[in-house]
Coordinates of C-alpha atoms in Angstrom, one line a residue:
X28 CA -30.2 -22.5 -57.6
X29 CA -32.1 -23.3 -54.1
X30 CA -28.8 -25.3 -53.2
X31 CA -26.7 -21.9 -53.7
X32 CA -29.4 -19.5 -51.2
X33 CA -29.4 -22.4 -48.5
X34 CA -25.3 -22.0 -48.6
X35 CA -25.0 -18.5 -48.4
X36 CA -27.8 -18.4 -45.9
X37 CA -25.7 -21.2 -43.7
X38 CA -22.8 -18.9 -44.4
X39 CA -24.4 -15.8 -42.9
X40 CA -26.2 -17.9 -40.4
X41 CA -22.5 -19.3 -39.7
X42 CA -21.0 -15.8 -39.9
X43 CA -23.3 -14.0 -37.8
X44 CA -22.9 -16.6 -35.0
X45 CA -19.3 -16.3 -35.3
X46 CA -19.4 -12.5 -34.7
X47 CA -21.8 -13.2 -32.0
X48 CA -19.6 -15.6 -30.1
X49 CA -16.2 -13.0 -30.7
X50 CA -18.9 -10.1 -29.3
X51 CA -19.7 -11.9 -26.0
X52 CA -16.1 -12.3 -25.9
X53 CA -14.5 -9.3 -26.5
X54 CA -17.5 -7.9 -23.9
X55 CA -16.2 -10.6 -21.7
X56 CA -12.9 -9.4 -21.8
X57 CA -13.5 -5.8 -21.1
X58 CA -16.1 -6.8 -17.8
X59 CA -12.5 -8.9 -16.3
X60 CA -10.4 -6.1 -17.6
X61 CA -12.4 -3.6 -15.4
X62 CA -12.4 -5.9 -12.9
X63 CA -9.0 -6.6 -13.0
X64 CA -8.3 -2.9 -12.8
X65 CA -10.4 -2.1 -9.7
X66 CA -9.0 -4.7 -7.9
X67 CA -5.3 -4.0 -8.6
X68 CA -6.4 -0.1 -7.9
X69 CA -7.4 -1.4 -4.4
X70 CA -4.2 -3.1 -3.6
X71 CA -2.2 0.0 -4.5
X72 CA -4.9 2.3 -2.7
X73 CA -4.4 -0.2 0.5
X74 CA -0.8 -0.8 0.4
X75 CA -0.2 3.0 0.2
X76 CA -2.4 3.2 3.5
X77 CA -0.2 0.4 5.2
X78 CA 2.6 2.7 4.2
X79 CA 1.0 6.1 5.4
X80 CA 0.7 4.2 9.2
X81 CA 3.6 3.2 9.2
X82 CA 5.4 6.1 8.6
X83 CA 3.1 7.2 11.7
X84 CA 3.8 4.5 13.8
X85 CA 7.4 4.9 13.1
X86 CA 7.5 8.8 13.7
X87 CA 6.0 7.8 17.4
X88 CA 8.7 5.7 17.9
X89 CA 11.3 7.7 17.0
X90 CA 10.3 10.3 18.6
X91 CA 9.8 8.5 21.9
X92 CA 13.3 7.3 21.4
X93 CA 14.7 10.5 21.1
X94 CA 12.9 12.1 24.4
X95 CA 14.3 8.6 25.9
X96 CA 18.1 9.7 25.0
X97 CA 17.6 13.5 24.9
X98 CA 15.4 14.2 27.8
X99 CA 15.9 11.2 30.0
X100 CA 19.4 11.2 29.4
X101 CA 19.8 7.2 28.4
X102 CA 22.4 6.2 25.8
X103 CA 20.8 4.4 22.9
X104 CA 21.6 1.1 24.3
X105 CA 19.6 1.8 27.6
X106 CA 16.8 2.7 26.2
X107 CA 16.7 -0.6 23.5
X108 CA 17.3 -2.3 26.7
X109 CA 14.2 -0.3 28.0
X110 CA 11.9 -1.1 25.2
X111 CA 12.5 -4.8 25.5
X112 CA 13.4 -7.6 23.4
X113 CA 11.6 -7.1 20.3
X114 CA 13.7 -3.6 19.5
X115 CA 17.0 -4.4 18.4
X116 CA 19.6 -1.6 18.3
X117 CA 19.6 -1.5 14.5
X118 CA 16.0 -0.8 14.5
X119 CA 16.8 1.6 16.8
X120 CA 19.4 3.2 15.0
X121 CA 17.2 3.6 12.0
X122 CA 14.2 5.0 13.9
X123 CA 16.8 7.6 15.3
X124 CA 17.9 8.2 12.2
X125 CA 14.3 9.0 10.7
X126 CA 14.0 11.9 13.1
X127 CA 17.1 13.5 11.7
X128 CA 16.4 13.0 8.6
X129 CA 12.6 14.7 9.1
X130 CA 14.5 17.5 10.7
X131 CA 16.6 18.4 7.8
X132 CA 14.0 17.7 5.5
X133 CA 11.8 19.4 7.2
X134 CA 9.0 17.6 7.8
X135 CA 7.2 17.8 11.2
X136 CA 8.6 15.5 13.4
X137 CA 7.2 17.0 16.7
X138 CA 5.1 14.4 19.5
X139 CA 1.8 15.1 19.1
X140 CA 0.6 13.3 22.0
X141 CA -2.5 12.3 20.4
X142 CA -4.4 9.8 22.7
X143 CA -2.2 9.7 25.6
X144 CA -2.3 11.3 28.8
X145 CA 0.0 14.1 29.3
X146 CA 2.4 14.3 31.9
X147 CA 3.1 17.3 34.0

């Protein structure tokens, strides 16, 4: 009969660490899955950022462009050529074509001069 307690007390004894060990575990689990969550949470928080001053930068360029062509007078061409080697008239194009598109869209498109001296 004393053989039979000292099983069922390794048993429990066997059990309980068991469910210990899967506890620790599954708690484990949950502290990388928060993590895991946060930090992929903070890439999409920061990439939509990259793409919120971008859009900016982009804006600024276009609309530079555009007072280039419409109030300078340059064809497209001449004002790439103005802006150096690292604009290509694709890019160009497609920065153009931004500010048309924000104009029928309607979203404001106007320079706002922010930071830079204004001519007059």
């Amino acid at each position: 009969m004393g053989a039979t307690v000292g099983k069922q007390s390794a048993r429990q004894s066997a059990r309980r660490a068991a469910l210990d060990a899967q506890a620790r575990m599954r708690t484990e689990r949950a502290d990388r899955e928060r993590r895991l969550s946060a930090l992929g949470v903070r890439v999409m928080v920061a990439l939509s950022e990259r793409d919120q001053l971008v859009t900016l930068c982009e804006e600024r360029a276009s609309s530079a462009l555009a007072e280039m062509v419409e109030r300078e007078g340059l064809n497209l061409g001449e004002a790439v050529a103005w802006c150096g080697p690292d604009l290509s008239r694709r890019e160009a194009v497609r920065l153009r074509r931004l500010r048309e598109v924000g104009a029928v869209v309607g979203e404001p498109n106007e320079d706002t001069n922010e930071g830079e001296p204004v001519e007059g």
